[in-house]
PDB file of C-alpha atoms in Angstrom:
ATOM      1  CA  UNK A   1      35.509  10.524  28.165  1.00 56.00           C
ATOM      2  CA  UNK A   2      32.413   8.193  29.259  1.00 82.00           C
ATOM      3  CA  UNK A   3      29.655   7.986  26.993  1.00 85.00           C
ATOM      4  CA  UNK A   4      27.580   9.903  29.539  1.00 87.00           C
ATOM      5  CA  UNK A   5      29.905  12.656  29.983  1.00 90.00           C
ATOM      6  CA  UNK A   6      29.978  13.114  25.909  1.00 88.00           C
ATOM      7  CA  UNK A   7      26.302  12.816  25.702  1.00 91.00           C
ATOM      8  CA  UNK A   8      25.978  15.606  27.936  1.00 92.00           C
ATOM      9  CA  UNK A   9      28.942  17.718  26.770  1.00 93.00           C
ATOM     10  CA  UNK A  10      26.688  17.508  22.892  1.00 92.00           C
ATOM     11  CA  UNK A  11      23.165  17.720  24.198  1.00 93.00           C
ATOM     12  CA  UNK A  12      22.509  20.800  22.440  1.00 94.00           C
ATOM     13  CA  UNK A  13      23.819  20.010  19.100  1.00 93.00           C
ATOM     14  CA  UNK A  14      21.934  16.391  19.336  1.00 93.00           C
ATOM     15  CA  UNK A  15      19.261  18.072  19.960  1.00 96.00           C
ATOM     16  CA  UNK A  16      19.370  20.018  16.789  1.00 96.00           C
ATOM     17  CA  UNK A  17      18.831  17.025  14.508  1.00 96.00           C
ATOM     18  CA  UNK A  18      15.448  16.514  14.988  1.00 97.00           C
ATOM     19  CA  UNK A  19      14.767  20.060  13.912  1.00 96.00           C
ATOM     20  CA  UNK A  20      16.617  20.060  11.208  1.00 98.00           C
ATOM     21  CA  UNK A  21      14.410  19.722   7.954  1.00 98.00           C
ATOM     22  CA  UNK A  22      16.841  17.514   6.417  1.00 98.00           C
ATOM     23  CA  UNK A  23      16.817  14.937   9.241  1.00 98.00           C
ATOM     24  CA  UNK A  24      13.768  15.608  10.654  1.00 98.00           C
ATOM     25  CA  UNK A  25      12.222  13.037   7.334  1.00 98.00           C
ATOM     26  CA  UNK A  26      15.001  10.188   7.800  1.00 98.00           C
ATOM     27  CA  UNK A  27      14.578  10.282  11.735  1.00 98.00           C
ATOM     28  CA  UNK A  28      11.073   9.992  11.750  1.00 98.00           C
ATOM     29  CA  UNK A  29      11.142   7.063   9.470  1.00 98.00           C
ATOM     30  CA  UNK A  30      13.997   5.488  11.293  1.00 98.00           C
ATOM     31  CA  UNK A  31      11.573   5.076  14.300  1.00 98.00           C
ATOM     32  CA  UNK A  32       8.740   4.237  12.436  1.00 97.00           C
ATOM     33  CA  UNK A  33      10.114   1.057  10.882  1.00 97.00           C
ATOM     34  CA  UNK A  34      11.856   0.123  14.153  1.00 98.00           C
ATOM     35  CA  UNK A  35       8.237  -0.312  15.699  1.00 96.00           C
ATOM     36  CA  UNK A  36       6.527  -1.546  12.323  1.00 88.00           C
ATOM     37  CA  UNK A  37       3.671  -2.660  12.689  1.00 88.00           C
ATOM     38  CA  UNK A  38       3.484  -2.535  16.541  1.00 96.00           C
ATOM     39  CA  UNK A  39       0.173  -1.586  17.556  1.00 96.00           C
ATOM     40  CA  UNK A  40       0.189   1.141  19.937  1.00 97.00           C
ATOM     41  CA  UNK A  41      -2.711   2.156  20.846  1.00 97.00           C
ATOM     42  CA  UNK A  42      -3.718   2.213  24.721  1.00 98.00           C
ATOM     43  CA  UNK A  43      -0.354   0.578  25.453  1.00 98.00           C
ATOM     44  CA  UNK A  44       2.086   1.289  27.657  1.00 98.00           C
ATOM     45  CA  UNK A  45       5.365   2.661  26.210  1.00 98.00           C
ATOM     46  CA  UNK A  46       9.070   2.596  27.166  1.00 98.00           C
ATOM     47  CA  UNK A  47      11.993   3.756  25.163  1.00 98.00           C
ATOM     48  CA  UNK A  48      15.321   3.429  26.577  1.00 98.00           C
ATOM     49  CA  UNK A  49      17.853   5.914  25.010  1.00 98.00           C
ATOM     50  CA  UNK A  50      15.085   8.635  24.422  1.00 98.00           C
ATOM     51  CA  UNK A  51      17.591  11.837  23.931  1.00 97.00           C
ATOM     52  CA  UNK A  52      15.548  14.751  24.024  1.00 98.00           C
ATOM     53  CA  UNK A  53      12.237  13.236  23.392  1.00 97.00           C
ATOM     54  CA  UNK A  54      11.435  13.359  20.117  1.00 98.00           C
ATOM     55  CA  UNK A  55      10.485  10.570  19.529  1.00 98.00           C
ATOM     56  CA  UNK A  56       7.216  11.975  20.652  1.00 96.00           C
ATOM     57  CA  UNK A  57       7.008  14.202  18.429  1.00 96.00           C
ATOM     58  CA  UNK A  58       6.827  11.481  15.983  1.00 97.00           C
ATOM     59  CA  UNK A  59       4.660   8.438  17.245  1.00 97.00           C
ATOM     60  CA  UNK A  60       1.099   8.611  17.148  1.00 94.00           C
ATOM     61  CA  UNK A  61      -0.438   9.809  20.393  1.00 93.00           C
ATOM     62  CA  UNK A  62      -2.484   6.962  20.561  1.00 95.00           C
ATOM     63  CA  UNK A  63      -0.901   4.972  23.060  1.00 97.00           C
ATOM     64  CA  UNK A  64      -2.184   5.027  27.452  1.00 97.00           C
ATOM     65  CA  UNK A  65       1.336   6.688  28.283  1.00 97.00           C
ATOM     66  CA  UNK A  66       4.955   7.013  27.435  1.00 97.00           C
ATOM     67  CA  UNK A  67       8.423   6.285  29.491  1.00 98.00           C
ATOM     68  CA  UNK A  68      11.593   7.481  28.291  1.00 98.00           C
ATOM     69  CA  UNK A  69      14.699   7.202  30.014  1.00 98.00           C
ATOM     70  CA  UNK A  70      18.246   8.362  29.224  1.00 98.00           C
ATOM     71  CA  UNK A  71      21.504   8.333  31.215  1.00 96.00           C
ATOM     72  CA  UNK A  72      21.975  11.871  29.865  1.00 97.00           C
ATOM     73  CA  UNK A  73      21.005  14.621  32.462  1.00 97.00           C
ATOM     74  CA  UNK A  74      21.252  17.157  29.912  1.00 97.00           C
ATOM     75  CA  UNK A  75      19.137  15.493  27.186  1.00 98.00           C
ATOM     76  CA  UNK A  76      16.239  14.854  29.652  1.00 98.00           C
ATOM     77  CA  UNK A  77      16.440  18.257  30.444  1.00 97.00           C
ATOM     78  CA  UNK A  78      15.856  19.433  26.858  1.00 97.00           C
ATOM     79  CA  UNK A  79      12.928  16.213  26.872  1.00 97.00           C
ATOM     80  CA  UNK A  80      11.086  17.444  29.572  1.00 97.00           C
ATOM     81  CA  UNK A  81      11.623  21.409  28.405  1.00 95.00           C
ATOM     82  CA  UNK A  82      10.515  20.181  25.129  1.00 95.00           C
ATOM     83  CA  UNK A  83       7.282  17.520  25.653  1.00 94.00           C
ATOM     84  CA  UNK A  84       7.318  16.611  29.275  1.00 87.00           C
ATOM     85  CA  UNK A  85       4.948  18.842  30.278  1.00 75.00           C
ATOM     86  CA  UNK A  86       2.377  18.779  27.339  1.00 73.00           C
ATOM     87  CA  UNK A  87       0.517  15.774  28.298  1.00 79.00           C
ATOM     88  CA  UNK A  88       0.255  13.809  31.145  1.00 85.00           C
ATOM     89  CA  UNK A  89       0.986  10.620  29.363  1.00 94.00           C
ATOM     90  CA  UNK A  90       4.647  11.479  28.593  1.00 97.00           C
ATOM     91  CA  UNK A  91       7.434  11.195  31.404  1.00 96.00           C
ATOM     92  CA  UNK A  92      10.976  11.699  30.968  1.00 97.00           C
ATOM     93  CA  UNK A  93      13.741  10.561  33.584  1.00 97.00           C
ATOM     94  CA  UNK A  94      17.256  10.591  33.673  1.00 97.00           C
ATOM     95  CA  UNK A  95      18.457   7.188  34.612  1.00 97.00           C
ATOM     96  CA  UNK A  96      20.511   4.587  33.525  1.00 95.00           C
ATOM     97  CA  UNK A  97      18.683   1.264  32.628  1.00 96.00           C
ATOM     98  CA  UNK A  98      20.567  -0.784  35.697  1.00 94.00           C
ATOM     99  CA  UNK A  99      18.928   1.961  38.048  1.00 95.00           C
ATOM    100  CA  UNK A 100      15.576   2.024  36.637  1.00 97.00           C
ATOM    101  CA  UNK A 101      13.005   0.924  39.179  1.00 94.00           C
ATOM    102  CA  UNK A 102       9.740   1.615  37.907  1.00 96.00           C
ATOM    103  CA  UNK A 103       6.241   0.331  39.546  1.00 91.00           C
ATOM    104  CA  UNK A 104       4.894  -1.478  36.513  1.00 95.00           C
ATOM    105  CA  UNK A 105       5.449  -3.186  33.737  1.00 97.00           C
ATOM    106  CA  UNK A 106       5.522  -2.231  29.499  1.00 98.00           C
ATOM    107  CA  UNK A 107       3.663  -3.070  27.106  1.00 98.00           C
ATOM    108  CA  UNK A 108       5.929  -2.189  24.512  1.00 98.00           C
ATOM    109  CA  UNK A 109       9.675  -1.556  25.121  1.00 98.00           C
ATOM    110  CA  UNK A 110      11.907   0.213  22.118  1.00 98.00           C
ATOM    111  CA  UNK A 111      15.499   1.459  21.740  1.00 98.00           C
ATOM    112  CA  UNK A 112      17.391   2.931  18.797  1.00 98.00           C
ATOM    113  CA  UNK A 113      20.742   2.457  18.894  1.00 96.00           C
ATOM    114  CA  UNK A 114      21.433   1.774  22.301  1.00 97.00           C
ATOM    115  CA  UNK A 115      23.037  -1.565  22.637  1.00 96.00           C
ATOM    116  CA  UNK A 116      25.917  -0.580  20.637  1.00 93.00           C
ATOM    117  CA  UNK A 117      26.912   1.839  23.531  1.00 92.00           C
ATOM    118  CA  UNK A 118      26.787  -1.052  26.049  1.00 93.00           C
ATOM    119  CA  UNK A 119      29.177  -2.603  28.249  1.00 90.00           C
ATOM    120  CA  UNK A 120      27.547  -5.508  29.267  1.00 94.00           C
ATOM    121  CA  UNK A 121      24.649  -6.608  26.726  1.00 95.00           C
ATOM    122  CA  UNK A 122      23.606  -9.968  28.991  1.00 96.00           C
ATOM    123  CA  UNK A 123      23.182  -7.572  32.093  1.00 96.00           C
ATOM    124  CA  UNK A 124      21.739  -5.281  30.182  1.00 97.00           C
ATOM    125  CA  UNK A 125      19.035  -7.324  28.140  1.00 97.00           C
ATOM    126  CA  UNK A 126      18.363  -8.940  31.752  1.00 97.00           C
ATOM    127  CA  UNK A 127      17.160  -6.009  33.004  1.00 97.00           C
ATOM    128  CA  UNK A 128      15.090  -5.441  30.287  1.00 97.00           C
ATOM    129  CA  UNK A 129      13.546  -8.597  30.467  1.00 97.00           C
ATOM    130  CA  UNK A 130      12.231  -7.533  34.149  1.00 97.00           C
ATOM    131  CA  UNK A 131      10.717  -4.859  32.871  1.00 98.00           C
ATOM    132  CA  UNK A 132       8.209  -6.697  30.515  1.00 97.00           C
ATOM    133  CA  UNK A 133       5.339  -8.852  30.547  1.00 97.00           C
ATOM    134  CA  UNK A 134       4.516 -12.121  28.819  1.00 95.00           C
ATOM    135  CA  UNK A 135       3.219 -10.149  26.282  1.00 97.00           C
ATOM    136  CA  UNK A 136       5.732  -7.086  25.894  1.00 98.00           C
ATOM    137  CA  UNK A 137       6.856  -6.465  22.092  1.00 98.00           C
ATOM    138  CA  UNK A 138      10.251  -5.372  21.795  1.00 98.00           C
ATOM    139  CA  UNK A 139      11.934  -3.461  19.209  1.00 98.00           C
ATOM    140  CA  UNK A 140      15.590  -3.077  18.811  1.00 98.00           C
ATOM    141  CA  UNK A 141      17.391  -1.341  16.001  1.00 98.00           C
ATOM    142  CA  UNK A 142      20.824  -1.197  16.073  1.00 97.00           C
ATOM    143  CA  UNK A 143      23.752  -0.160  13.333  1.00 95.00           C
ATOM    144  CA  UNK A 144      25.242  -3.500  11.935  1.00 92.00           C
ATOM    145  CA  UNK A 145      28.935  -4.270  10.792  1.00 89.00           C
ATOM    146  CA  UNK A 146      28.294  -6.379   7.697  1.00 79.00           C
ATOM    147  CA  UNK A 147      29.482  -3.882   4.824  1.00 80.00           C
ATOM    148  CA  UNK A 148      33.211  -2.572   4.088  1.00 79.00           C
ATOM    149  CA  UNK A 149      32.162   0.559   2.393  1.00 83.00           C
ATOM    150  CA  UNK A 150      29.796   1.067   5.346  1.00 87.00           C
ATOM    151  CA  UNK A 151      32.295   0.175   7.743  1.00 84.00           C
ATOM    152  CA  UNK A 152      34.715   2.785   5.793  1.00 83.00           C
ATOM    153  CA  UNK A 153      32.399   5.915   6.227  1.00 83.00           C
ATOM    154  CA  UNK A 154      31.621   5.154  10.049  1.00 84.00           C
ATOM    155  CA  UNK A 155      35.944   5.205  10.369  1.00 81.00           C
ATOM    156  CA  UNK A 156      35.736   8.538   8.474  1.00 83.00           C
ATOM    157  CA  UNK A 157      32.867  10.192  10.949  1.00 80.00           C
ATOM    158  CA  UNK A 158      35.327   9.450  13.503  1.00 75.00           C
ATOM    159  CA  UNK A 159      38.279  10.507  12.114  1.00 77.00           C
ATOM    160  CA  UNK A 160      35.978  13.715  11.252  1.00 74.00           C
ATOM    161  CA  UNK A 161      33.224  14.045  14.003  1.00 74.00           C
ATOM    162  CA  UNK A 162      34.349  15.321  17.657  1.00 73.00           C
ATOM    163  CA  UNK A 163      30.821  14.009  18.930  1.00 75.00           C
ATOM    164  CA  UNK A 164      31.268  10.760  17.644  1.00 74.00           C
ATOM    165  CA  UNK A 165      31.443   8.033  20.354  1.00 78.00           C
ATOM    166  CA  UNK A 166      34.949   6.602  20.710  1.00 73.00           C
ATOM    167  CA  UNK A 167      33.402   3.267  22.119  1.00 74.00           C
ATOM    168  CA  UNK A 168      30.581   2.094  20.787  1.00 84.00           C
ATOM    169  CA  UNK A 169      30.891  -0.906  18.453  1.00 83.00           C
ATOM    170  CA  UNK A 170      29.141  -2.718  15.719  1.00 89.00           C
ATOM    171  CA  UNK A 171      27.319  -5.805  15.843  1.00 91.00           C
ATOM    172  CA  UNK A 172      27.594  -8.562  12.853  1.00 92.00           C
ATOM    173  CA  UNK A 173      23.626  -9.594  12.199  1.00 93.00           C
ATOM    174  CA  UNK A 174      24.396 -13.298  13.794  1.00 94.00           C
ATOM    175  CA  UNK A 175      25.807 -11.585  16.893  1.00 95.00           C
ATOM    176  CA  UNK A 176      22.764  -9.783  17.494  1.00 95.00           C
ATOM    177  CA  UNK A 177      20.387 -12.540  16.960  1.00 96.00           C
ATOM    178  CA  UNK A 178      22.659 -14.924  18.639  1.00 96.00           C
ATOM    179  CA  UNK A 179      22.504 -12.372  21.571  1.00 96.00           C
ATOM    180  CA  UNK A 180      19.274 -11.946  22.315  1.00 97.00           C
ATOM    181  CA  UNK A 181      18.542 -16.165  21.644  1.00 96.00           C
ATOM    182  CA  UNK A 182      20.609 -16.314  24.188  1.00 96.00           C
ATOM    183  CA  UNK A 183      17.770 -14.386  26.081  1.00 96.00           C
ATOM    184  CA  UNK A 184      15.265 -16.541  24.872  1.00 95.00           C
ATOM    185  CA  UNK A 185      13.466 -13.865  22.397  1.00 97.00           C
ATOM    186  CA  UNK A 186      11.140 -15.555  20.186  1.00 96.00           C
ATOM    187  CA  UNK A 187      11.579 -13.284  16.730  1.00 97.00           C
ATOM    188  CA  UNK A 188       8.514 -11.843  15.117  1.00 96.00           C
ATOM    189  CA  UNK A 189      10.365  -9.710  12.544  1.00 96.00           C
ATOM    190  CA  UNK A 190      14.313  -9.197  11.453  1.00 97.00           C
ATOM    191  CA  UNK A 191      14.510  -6.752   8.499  1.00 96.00           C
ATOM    192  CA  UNK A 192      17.445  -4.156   7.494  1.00 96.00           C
ATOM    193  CA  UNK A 193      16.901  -0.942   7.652  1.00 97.00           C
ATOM    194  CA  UNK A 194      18.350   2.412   6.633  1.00 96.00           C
ATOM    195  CA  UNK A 195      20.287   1.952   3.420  1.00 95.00           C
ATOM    196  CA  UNK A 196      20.240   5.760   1.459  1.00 96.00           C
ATOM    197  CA  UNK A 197      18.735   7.190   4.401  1.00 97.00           C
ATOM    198  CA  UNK A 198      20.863   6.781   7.546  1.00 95.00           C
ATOM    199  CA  UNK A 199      23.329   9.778   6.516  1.00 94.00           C
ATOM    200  CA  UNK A 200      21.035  11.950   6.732  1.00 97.00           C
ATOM    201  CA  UNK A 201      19.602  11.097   9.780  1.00 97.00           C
ATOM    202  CA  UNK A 202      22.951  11.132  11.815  1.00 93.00           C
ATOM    203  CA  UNK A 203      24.293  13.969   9.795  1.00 92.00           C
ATOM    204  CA  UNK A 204      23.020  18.066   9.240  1.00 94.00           C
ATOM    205  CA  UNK A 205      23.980  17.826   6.143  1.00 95.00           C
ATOM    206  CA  UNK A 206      24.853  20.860   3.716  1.00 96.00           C
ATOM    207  CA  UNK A 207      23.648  23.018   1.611  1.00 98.00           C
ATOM    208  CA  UNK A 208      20.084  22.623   2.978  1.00 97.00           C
ATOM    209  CA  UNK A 209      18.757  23.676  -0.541  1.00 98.00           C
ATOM    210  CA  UNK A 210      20.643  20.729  -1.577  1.00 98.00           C
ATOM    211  CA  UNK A 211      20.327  18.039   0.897  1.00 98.00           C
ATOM    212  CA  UNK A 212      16.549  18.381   1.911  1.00 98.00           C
ATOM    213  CA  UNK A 213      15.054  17.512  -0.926  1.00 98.00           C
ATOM    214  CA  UNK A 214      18.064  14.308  -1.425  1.00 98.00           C
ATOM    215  CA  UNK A 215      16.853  13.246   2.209  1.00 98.00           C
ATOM    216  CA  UNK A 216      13.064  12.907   1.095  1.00 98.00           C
ATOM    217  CA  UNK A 217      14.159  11.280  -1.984  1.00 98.00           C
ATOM    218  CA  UNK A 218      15.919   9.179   0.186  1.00 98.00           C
ATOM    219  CA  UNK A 219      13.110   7.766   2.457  1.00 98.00           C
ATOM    220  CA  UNK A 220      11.426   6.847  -0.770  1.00 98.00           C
ATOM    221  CA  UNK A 221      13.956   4.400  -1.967  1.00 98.00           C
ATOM    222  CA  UNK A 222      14.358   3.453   1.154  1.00 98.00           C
ATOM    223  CA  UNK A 223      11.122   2.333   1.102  1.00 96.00           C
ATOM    224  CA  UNK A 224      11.145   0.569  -1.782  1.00 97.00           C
ATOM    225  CA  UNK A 225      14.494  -1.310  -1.162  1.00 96.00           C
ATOM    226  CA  UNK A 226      12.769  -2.616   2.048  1.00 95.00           C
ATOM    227  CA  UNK A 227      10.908  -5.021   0.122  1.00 94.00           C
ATOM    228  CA  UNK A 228      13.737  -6.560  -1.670  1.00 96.00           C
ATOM    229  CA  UNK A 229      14.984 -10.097   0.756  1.00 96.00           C
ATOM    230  CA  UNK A 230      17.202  -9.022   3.487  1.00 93.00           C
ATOM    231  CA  UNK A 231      19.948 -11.865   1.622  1.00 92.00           C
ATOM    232  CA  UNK A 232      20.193  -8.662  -0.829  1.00 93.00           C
ATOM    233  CA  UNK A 233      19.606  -5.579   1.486  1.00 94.00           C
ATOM    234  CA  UNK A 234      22.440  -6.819   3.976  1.00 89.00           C
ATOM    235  CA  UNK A 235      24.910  -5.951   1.662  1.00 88.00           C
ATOM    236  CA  UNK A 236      24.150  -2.081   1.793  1.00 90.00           C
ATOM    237  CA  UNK A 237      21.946  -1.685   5.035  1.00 94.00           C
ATOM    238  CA  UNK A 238      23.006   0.332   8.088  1.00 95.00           C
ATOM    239  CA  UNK A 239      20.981  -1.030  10.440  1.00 96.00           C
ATOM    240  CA  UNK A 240      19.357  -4.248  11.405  1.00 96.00           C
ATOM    241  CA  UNK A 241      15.659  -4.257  13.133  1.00 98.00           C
ATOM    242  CA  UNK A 242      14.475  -6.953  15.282  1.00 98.00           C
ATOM    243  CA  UNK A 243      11.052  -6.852  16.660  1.00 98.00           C
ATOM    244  CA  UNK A 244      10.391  -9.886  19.473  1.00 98.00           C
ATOM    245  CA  UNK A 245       8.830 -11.269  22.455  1.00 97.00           C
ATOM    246  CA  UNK A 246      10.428 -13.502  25.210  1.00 95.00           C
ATOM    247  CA  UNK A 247       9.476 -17.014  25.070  1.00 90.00           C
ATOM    248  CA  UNK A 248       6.573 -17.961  28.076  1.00 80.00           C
TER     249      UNK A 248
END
């Protein structure tokens, strides 16, 4: 099945994360350090991968407008039904990134997990590249491969988890930053990210009575394990965040 076909097929069920209270937490602060300390305000804003929009829901509404595109249908559907029409600023379309034509370009271009689920990362990134300015600030988070037990627990979703993809992959940290070098990105910040936190962001996990409060709890030590040197984190961390700009 093609990743577009299985993003459509679980729409509704992906859907369901963000308004979940155990994920809603984790989800919201998965975003948040993606952008760090990205200043938003009055900027333009395009996320590529946007699901069903929530991300909305969770940015401050301070910036001129927001883009987000997905190559689900069905996931745009449940954007737009959900925040596409309560404010003018915010448009959803269903596209894939290679089809994306839009009239202008961003001031500040994000994705979450995206590049993972891509074929071609040097057309891709290309075309991103065309869709920026000199001074565009991009975000990328994306799950990294550099732990076995984390690397064990992603083979047991699969084994487990029907909505799973069965072809993404997982960068190592060097591939990613060789990657996008390769692109000529000039790094502002690399950082891990999600280390307690990530489970129960991807996951609804249950009991609720049990799990909500563990996913708050969570976020906190996240927090506070994002200060230790990423030569410690990388050992644990889910993710890897890098925040750039393409050399003039």
């Amino acid at each position: 099945m093609s990743e577009r076909l299985l993003f459509n097929r679980i729409a509704l069920s992906y859907n369901t994360k963000d308004d979940y209270p155990a994920c809603i937490r984790p989800r919201k602060y998965r975003l948040l350090a993606t952008l760090f300390d990205i200043e938003l305000k009055d900027k333009s804003v395009l996320e590529i991968g946007c699901g069903a929009g929530h991300s909305v829901k969770y940015l401050p509404k301070d910036y001129s407008n927001f883009t987000g595109i997905d190559f689900s249908e069905e996931l745009i559907n449940l954007a737009i039904e959900q925040y596409g029409t309560k404010s003018r600023k915010v448009e959803f379309i269903s596209s894939s990134l290679e089809e994306f034509d839009p009239s202008k370009k961003f001031d500040i271009i994000f994705m979450v997990g995206v590049l993972h689920h891509v074929k071609d990362t040097d057309e891709f990134i290309s075309k991103l590249l065309e869709l920026s300015h000199d001074e565009t600030n991009f975000a990328f988070n994306e799950p990294m491969d550099c732990s076995f037990i984390i690397s064990f627990l992603r083979k047991i979703r699969k084994l487990l988890d029907s909505s799973y993809s069965n072809e993404q992959f997982f960068f190592k940290k060097s591939e990613i930053l060789s990657m996008l070098r390769k692109k000529r990105f000039h790094f502002i910040k690399i950082k891990n990210q999600g280390f307690l936190s990530t489970p129960f962001a991807e996951v609804k996990l249950r009991p609720l009575l049990i799990f909500y409060p563990l996913s708050i709890l969570s976020c906190f030590f996240d927090k506070m394990i994002s200060k230790l040197p990423n030569s410690i984190t990388q050992f644990f961390s889910w993710n890897i965040v890098v925040v750039a700009k393409k050399l003039k």
